[in-house]
Structures are given as C-alpha cells and as structure tokens.
Coordinates of C-alpha atoms and ligand atoms in Angstrom, one line a residue:
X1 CA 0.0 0.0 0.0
X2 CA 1.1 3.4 -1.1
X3 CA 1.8 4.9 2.6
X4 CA 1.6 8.5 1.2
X5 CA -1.9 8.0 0.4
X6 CA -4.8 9.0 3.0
X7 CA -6.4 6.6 4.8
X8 CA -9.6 5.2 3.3
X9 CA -12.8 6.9 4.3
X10 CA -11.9 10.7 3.7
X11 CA -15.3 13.1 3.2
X12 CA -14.3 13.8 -0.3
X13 CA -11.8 12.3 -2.5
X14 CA -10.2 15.0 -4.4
X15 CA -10.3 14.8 -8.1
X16 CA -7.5 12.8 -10.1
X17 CA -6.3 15.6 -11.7
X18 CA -5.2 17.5 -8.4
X19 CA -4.3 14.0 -7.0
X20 CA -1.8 14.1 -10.0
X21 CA -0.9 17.4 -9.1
X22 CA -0.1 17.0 -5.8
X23 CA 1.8 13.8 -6.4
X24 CA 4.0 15.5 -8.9
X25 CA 4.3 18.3 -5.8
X26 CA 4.9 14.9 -3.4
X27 CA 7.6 13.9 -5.9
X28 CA 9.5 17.6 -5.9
X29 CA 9.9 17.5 -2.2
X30 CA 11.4 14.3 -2.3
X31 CA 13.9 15.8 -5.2
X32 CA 14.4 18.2 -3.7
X33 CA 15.5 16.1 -0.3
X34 CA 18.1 15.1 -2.4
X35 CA 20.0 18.0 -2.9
X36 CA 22.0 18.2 0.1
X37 CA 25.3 19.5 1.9
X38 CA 25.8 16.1 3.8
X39 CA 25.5 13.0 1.7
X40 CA 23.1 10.3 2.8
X41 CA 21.0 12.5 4.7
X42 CA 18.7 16.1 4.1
X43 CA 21.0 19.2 5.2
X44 CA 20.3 22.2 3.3
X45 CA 21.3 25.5 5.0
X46 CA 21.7 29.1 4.3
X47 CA 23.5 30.0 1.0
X48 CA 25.6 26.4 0.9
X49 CA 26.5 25.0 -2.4
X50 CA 23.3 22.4 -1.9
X51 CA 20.9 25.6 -1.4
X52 CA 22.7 27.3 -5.0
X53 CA 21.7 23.8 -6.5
X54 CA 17.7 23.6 -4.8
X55 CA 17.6 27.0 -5.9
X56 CA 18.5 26.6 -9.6
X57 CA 15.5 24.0 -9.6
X58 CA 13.0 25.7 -8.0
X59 CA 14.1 28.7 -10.2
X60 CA 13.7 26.8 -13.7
X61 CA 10.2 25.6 -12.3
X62 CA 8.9 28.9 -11.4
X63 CA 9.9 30.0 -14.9
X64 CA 8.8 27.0 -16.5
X65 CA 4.7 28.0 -14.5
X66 CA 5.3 31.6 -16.1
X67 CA 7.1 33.5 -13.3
X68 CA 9.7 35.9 -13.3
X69 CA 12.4 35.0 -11.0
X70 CA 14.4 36.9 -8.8
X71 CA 17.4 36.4 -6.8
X72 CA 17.2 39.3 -3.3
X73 CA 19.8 40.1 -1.0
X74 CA 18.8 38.0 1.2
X75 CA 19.1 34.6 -0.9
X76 CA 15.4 34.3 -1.5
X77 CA 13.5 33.2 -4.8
X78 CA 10.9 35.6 -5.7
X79 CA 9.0 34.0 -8.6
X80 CA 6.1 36.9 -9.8
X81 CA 3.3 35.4 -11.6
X82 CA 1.6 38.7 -13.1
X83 CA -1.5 39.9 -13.1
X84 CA -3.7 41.8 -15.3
X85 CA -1.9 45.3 -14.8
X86 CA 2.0 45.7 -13.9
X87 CA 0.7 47.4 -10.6
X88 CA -1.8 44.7 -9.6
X89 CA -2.3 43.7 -6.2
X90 CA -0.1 40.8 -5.1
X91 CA -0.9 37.7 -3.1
X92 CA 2.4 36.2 -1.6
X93 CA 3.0 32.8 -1.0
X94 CA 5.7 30.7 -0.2
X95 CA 8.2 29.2 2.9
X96 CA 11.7 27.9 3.0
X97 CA 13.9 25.7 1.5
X98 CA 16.4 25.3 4.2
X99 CA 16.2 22.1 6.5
X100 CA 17.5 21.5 9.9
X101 CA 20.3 18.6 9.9
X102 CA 19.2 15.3 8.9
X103 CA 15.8 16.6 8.2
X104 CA 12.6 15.3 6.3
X105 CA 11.8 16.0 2.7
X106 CA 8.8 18.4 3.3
X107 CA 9.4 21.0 6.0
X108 CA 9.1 24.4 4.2
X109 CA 9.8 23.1 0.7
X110 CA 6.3 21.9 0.6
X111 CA 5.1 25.0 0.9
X112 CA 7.1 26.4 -1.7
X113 CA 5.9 23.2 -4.3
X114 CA 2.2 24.2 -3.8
X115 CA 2.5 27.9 -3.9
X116 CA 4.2 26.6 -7.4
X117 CA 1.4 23.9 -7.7
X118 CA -1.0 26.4 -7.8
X119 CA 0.5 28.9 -10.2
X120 CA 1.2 25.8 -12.1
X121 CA -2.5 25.1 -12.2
X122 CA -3.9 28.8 -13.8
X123 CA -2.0 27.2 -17.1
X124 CA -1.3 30.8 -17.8
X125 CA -4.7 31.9 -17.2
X126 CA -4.4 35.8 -16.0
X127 CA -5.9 36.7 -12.6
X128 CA -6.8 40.8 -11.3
X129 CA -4.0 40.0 -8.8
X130 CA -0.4 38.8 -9.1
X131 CA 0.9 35.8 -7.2
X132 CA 4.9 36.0 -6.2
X133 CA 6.0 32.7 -5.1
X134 CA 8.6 33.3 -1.7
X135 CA 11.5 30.8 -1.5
X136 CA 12.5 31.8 1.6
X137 CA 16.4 31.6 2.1
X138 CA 16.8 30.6 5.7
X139 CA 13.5 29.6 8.4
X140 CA 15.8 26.6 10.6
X141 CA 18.9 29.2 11.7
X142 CA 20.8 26.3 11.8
X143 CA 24.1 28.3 10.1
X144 CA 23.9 31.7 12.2
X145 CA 21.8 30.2 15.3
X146 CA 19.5 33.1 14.2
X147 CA 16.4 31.9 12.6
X148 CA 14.1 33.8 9.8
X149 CA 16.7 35.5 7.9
X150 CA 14.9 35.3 4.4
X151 CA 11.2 36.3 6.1
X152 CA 13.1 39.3 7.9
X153 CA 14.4 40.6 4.8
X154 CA 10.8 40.7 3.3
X155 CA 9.8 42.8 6.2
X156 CA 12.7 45.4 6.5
X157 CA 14.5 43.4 9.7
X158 CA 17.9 42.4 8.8
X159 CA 20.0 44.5 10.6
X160 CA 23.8 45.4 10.6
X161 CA 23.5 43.6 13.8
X162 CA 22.6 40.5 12.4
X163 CA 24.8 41.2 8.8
X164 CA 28.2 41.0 11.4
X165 CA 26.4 37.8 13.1
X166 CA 29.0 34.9 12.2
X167 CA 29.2 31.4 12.1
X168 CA 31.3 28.3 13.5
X169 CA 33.8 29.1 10.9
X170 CA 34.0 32.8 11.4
X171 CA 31.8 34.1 8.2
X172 CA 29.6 36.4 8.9
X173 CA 25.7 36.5 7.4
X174 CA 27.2 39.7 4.9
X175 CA 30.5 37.7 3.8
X176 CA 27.9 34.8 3.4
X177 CA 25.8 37.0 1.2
X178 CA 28.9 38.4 -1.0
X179 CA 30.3 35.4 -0.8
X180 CA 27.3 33.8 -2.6
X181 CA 27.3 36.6 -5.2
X182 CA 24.5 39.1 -3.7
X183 CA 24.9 42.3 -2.4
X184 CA 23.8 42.7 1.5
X185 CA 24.1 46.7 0.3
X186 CA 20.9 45.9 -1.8
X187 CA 18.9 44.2 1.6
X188 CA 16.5 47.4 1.5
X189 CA 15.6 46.1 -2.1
X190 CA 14.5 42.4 -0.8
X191 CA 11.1 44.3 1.1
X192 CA 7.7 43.4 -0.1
X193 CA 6.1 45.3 -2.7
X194 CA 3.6 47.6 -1.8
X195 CA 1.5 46.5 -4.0
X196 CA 1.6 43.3 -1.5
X197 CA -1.7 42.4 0.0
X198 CA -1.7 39.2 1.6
X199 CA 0.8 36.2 3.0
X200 CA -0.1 32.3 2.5
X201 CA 1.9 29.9 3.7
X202 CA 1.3 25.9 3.6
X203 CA 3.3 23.9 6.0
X204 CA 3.0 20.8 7.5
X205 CA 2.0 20.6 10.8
X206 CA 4.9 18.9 12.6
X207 CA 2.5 17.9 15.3
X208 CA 0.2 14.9 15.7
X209 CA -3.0 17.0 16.4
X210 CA -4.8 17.2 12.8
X211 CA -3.5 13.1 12.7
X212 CA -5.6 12.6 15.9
X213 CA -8.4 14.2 14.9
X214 CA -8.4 12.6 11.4
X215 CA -8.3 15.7 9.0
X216 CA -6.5 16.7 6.3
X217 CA -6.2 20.4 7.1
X218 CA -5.6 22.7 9.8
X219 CA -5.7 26.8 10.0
X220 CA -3.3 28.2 12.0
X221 CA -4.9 31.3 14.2
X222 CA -1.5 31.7 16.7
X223 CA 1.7 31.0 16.4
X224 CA 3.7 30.7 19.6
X225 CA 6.1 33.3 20.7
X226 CA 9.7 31.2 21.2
X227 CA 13.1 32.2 23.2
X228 CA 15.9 30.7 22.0
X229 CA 19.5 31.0 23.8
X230 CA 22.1 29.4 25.7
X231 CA 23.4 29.0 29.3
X232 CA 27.3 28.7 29.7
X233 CA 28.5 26.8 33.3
X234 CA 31.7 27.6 34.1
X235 CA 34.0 25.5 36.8
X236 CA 37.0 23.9 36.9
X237 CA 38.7 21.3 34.6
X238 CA 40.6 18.7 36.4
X239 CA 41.4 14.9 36.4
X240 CA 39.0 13.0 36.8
X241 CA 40.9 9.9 38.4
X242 CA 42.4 12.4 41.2
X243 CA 40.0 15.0 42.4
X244 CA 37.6 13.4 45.3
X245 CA 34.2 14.5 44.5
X246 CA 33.4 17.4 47.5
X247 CA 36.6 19.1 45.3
X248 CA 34.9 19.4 42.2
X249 CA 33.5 22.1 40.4
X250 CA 32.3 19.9 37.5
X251 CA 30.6 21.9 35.0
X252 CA 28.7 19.1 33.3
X253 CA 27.2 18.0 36.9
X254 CA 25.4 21.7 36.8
X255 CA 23.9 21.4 33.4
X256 CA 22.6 17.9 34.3
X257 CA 20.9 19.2 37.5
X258 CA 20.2 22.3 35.5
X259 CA 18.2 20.5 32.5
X260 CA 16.4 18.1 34.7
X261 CA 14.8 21.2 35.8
X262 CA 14.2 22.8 32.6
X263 CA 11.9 19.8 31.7
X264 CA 10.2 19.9 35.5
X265 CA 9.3 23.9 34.8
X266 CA 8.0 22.8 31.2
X267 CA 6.0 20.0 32.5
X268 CA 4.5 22.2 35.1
X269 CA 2.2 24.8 32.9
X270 CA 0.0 23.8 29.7
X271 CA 0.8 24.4 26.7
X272 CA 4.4 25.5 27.6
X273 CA 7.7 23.4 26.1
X274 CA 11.4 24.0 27.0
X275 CA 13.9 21.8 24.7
X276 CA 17.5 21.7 25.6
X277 CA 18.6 20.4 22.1
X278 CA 22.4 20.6 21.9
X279 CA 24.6 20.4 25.0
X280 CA 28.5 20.8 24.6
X281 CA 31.1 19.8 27.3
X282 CA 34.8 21.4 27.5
X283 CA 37.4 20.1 27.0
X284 CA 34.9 16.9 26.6
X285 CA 37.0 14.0 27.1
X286 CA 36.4 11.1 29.4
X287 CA 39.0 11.2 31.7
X288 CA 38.6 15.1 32.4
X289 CA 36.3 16.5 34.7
X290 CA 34.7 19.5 32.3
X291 CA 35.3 22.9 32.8
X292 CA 32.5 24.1 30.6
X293 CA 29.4 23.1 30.0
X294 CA 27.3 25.1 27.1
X295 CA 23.8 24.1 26.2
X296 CA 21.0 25.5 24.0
X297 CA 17.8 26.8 25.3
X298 CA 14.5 26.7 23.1
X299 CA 11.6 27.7 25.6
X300 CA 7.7 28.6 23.4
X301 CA 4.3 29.1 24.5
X302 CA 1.4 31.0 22.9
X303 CA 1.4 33.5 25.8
X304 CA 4.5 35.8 25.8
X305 CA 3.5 36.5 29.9
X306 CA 3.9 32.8 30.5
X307 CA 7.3 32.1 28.3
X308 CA 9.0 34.8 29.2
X309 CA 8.1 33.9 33.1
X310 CA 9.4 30.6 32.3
X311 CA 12.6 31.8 31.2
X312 CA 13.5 33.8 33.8
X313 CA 12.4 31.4 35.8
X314 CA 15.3 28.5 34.5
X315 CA 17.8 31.6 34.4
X316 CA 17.0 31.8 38.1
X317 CA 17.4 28.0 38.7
X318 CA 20.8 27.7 36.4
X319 CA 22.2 31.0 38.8
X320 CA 21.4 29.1 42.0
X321 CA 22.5 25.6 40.5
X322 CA 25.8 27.4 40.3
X323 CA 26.1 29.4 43.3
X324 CA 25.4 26.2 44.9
X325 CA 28.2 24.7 43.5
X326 CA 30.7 27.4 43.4
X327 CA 30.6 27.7 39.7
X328 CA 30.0 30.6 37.0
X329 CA 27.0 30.9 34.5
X330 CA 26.0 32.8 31.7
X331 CA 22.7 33.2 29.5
X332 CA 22.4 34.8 26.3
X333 CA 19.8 34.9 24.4
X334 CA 19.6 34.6 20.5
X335 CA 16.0 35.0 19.6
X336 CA 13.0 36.6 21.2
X337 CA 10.1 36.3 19.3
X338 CA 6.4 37.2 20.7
X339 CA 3.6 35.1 19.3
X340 CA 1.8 36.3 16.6
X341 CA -2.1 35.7 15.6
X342 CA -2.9 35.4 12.3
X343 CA -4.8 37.9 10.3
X344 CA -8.6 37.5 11.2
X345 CA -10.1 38.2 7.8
X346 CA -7.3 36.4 5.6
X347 CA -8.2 33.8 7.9
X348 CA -11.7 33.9 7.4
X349 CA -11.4 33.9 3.7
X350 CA -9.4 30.3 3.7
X351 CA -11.8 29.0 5.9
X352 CA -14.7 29.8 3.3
X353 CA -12.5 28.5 0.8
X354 CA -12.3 25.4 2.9
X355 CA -16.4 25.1 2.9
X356 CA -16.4 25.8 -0.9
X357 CA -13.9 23.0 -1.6
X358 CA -15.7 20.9 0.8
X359 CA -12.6 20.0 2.7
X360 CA -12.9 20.4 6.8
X361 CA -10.5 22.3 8.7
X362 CA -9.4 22.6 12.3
X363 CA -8.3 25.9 13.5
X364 CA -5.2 25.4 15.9
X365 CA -1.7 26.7 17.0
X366 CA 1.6 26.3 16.2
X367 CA 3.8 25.2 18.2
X368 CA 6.6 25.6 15.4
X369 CA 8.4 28.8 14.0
X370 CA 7.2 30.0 11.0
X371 CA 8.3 32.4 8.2
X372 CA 4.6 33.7 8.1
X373 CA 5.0 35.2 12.3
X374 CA 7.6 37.1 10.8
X375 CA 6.0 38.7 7.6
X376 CA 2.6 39.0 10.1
X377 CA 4.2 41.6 11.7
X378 CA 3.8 43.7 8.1
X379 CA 1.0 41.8 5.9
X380 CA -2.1 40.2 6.4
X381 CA -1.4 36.7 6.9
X382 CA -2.9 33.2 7.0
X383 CA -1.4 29.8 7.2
X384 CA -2.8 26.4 6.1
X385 CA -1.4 22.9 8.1
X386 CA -1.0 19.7 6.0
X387 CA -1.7 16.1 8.6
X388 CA 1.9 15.2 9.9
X389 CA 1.2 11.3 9.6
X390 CA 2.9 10.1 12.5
X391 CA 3.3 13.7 14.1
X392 CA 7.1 13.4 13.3
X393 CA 8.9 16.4 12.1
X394 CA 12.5 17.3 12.3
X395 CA 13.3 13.6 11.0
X396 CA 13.9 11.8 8.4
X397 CA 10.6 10.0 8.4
X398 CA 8.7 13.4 7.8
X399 CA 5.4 12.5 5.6
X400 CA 2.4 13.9 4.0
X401 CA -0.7 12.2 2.4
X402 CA -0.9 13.1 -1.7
X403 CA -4.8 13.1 -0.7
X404 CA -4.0 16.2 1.7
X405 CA -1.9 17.6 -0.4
X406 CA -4.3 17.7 -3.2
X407 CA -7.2 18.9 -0.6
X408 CA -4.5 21.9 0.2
X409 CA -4.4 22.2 -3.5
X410 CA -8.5 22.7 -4.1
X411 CA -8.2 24.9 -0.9
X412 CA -5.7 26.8 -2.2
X413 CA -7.4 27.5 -5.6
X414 CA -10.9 28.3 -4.1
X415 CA -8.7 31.0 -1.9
X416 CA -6.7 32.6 -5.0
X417 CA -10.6 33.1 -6.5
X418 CA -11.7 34.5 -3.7
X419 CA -8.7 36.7 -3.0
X420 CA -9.0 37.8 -6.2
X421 CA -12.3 39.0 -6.5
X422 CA -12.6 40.8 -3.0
X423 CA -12.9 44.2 -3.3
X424 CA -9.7 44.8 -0.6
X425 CA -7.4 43.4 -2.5
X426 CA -8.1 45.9 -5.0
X427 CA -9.2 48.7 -2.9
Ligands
HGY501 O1 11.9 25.4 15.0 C1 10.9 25.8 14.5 O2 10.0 26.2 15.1 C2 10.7 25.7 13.0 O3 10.8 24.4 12.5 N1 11.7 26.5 12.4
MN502 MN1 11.6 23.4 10.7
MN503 MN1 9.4 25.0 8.6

C-alpha cells in the first residue's frame, strides 16, 4: 500500500487531476531532499553550495509556470506570476527551503511546491492580482543560530546587527551573502512590494493534532512566541581519576541538574515546552572532569507573559545551580520572538474556501516557527497545516498524504478566486 496516500474513508476524495498534481508536488519534495550539503541524509542551510543547486530547480520551475524570477539580498527566490496590470495587487505565498540537519523531505519546501502547484495550475490563465512565489532563504537558523533570515528581509529586519552575526567558521551572514554573489548593500531592495496584500503559507504541521483528529487540514490562528539562547557553566577542569568528588567544580554536573529542571518547569504549565537540544562539554574528554558546560535553550508558548516567566524562571534556577556549586553561569539569548495571531479576515477567507472545496478544517496553534510570524508583523497573513502522519517532524521520516496535499491544492485555488475577487485586495 502506497503509505503516502490518506487513509480510506476521507469526506471527499479529491479529483484525479489534483491528486496528479499533488503527487507530482509529493515527488518535488522528495527531489528536492536530495540536494543536500551532507550525503546520505537532508542538510540544506543558508546560502551552501546544496541551497545554489535547490535554488536553480526551483528557479527553472517557477519559470517553466510563467514566473519571473528573482534572486534578493537575502538569498530568497521571488517567482512573480503577473496579473492583469504591472501594478496589480499581489498575493504572496511561499516558505523555505532550508532544512535543519538530517531533516525530512517536506518541512518548508512543501510549501514552496504548492504555492508553485498552484501557479502551475492557472495554465497561464491571467488573474486581477499577481501571485509572487517566496522561496525563503533561511527559516531553521541552523548556520547563524538566528532563525528567519529570508522572512526578515521581506519585512525590513535584517540589521547590521545581524549582517556581522557569524558562524562556527567565522563568516559572517554579509561575507555569506557576498560570498554567494548578492549584495547585502541591496537588503532594503528584498522588502515586499507595496503592491503586496496578503501572506499564504502551507506547512506541515509537525505535530500529531490534525492526525488525531483525522483531518486533512488545519488553520493556523496563533503561532507561539519562542526564546531561543544558551546557558554557559563555568567551573574547573581537572582529572578525573584524582579529584575526590566534594573538590569538584564539575561543569557538566550543573547542566545535568540544571536540565532536569528545565523539563520539570515545562511539564508544570499547559501548553508550555522547553527543549535543551544541543549540549557541549569542555574540553569533553572522558577522563577530564569539564570545565565548561554550554547548552542550548529553546523555551515557546502561545502567551508571551507565561514564556518569558518561564525563562526567567530556568535563568534563576541555572544561577542558583551554580552558586550552589561554586561555579560561573551565563545566559544569552539569540531570539525573542512574541507570538503572533494570524490575520482575522485572511483567515476567514481560507476557511470559506475550505467550505467551498468541501474540505474540513481545524483551527489550531503552532507550536513551530514559521516564516509567516515574521511577515505577520507587516502583511495580512494566513497559514494552512498539511496532517503530519505520525506527528514526526524534524526527522527523516517526515510524511504527507498526496490526498491532503491535493485537498490543500483545491483549498488553495478556491482562496486565489476569492482573493482575487474581493474588493480589498483591489481597494
Ligand atoms: O523550529 C521551528 O519552530 C521551525 O521548525 N523553524
Ligand atoms: Mn523546521
Ligand atoms: Mn518549517
């Protein structure tokens, strides 16, 4: 049995014409996966030679639907399918076709193959509006450790600040940008038109909610606000076959006791989840008792009050951990971002879509970063979920059903219609 197909018994079975579609969307993804930095697995980061490859694909596909492609500052593909007039309103959609390390085939890029999935289905046909597919550069931060580098281009946010930010091998995000053959000088350039009306972004859900309740489709109304950072604890390297225990000032001790506590704190309020995902011990050899003990912090909830209370909170704890044990600590912090509701009426207009397609949809949160809380902060935006079969994410085992994917599709379509014919876009 194909596993990518939806489990028997769905309302409506989509058409075979957008089944076709959305295989062929499927089947991108997975090509896609296989343009990668590390062999054997899916690592595609910001402005690597793997990314120069996906984006000379994606790039001869937009143009292939009818777009005209561009190349902006910040690394991102901006594919404009006109409208009737040079100055017609624009929908934008689009996500990102970075990956985290050792990823799945369909985080961000899938939302990239059905904005072109879309495009690909008006067969030239001319709306009122113009639709510019966003490839977005860089969502994960997996290079930089600073996430959303393509969206915060679109939206007027990349700084000098976060230009000199550099990475494990020294190069900042500018070099990184000259270095790929764009000019950071030209950032200013990379904003969104202003004849840009709306954001739509389709992602998978990453989660096992829409999987638990059996649907297809979910509509994002919040996106969590996230903290991202890292605590430092600093003792005293030493051997470890010589130094009795009470003489320590063991560095990795205090990050153990420290992270047991992070999950305790996230455990303790609703909705609220603290990840300690990469922990690094100095000089981290067996036979030395570490001196330094680094670890990341990724803290989200869809309340800013209660995450940033739960941050200070685990800042607190790590402080005491280490005055109890006569050690040092630092936090910093690489990312604050508040939680950000989508727009109301964008919103409103996918879930008629939804009705007119026939296709049910569960509003919900995210949990996960997205590129659209970043352009939300500057254009009405809405966000569509895809089923996460198995609510696995991050992982090479990421999935999608071609049936939701073609239910996104008919979605997506009855939205373009109805974008195009309200009387805001055009107003
Ligand atoms: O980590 C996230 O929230 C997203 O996958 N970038
Ligand atoms: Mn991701
Ligand atoms: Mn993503």
């Amino acid at each position: 049995m194909d596993i990518l197909r939806q489990p028997s018994g769905a309302k409506t079975e989509p058409d075979e014409i957008l089944l076709h579609t959305a295989a062929r969307a499927v089947d991108r993804c997975r090509e896609l996966a296989a343009i990668t930095d590390v062999a054997g697995e899916t690592t595609r980061t910001f402005l690597s030679p793997a990314m120069r490859v996906a984006m000379v694909r994606v790039q001869s596909l937009m143009e292939a639907a009818g777009c005209s492609v561009t190349i902006d500052a910040a690394g991102n593909l901006r594919g404009l399918y006109a409208g009737m007039s040079d100055d017609a309103p624009r929908l934008l959609i689009g996500s990102h076709l970075d990956t985290v390390p050792n990823a799945g085939a369909f985080d961000g890029v899938l939302g990239v193959m059905i904005g072109l999935a879309l495009v690909e289905m008006l067969q030239g046909q001319k709306l009122r509006c113009a639709v510019e597919l966003v490839a977005f550069s860089e969502e994960e931060g997996v290079r930089f450790r600073v996430p959303f580098v393509g969206s915060r281009a679109l939206v007027g946010r990349v700084d000098d600040e976060l230009l000199a930010t550099v990475d494990a091998d020294g190069v900042s995000v500018g070099e990184a940008i000259r270095g790929f053959g764009l000019d950071p000088g030209r950032m200013v350039e990379a904003r969104f038109n202003r004849a840009a009306r709306g954001y739509l972004e389709f992602h998978i859900e990453q989660g096992p909610v829409l999987e638990s309740e059996d649907l297809s489709l979910g509509l994002v109304d919040t996106i969590a606000g996230q903290t991202r950072g890292e605590i430092v604890f600093m003792g005293t390297a030493n051997h470890a076959g010589t130094t009795p225990m009470r003489l320590r000032r063991d560095a990795v001790a205090a990050m153990a006791e420290w992270i047991v506590e992070v999950e305790r704190e996230a455990r303790g309020k609703d909705g609220l989840v603290a990840t300690v995902g990469r922990v690094v011990a100095v000089p981290g050899v067996g036979n030395v008792i570490a001196g330094e003990a680094r670890a990341s912090l990724d803290v989200r909830h869809a309340n800013d009050t209660i995450r940033r209370s739960a941050v200070d909170a685990l800042i607190s704890k790590a402080e005491e951990i280490a005055d109890g044990r006569g050690l040092g600590m630092a936090w910093s912090s690489s990312m604050e971002q508040r939680a950000v509701a989508m727009d109301a009426s964008l919103t409103h207009m996918v879930e008629n879509a939804a009705s007119a397609a026939e296709v049910a949809v569960l509003r919900m949160m995210s949990g996960a970063g997205h590129d659209a809380m970043v352009v939300a902060e500057r254009l009405p935006t809405a966000m569509i979920f895809l089923r996460s079969p198995g609510g696995i994410s991050h992982h090479p085992d990421e999935l999608v059903y071609e049936g939701d994917v073609a239910k996104a599709l008919a979605v997506g379509m009855e939205f373009l219609k109805m974008f195009d014919q309200a009387k805001d876009t055009h107003a």
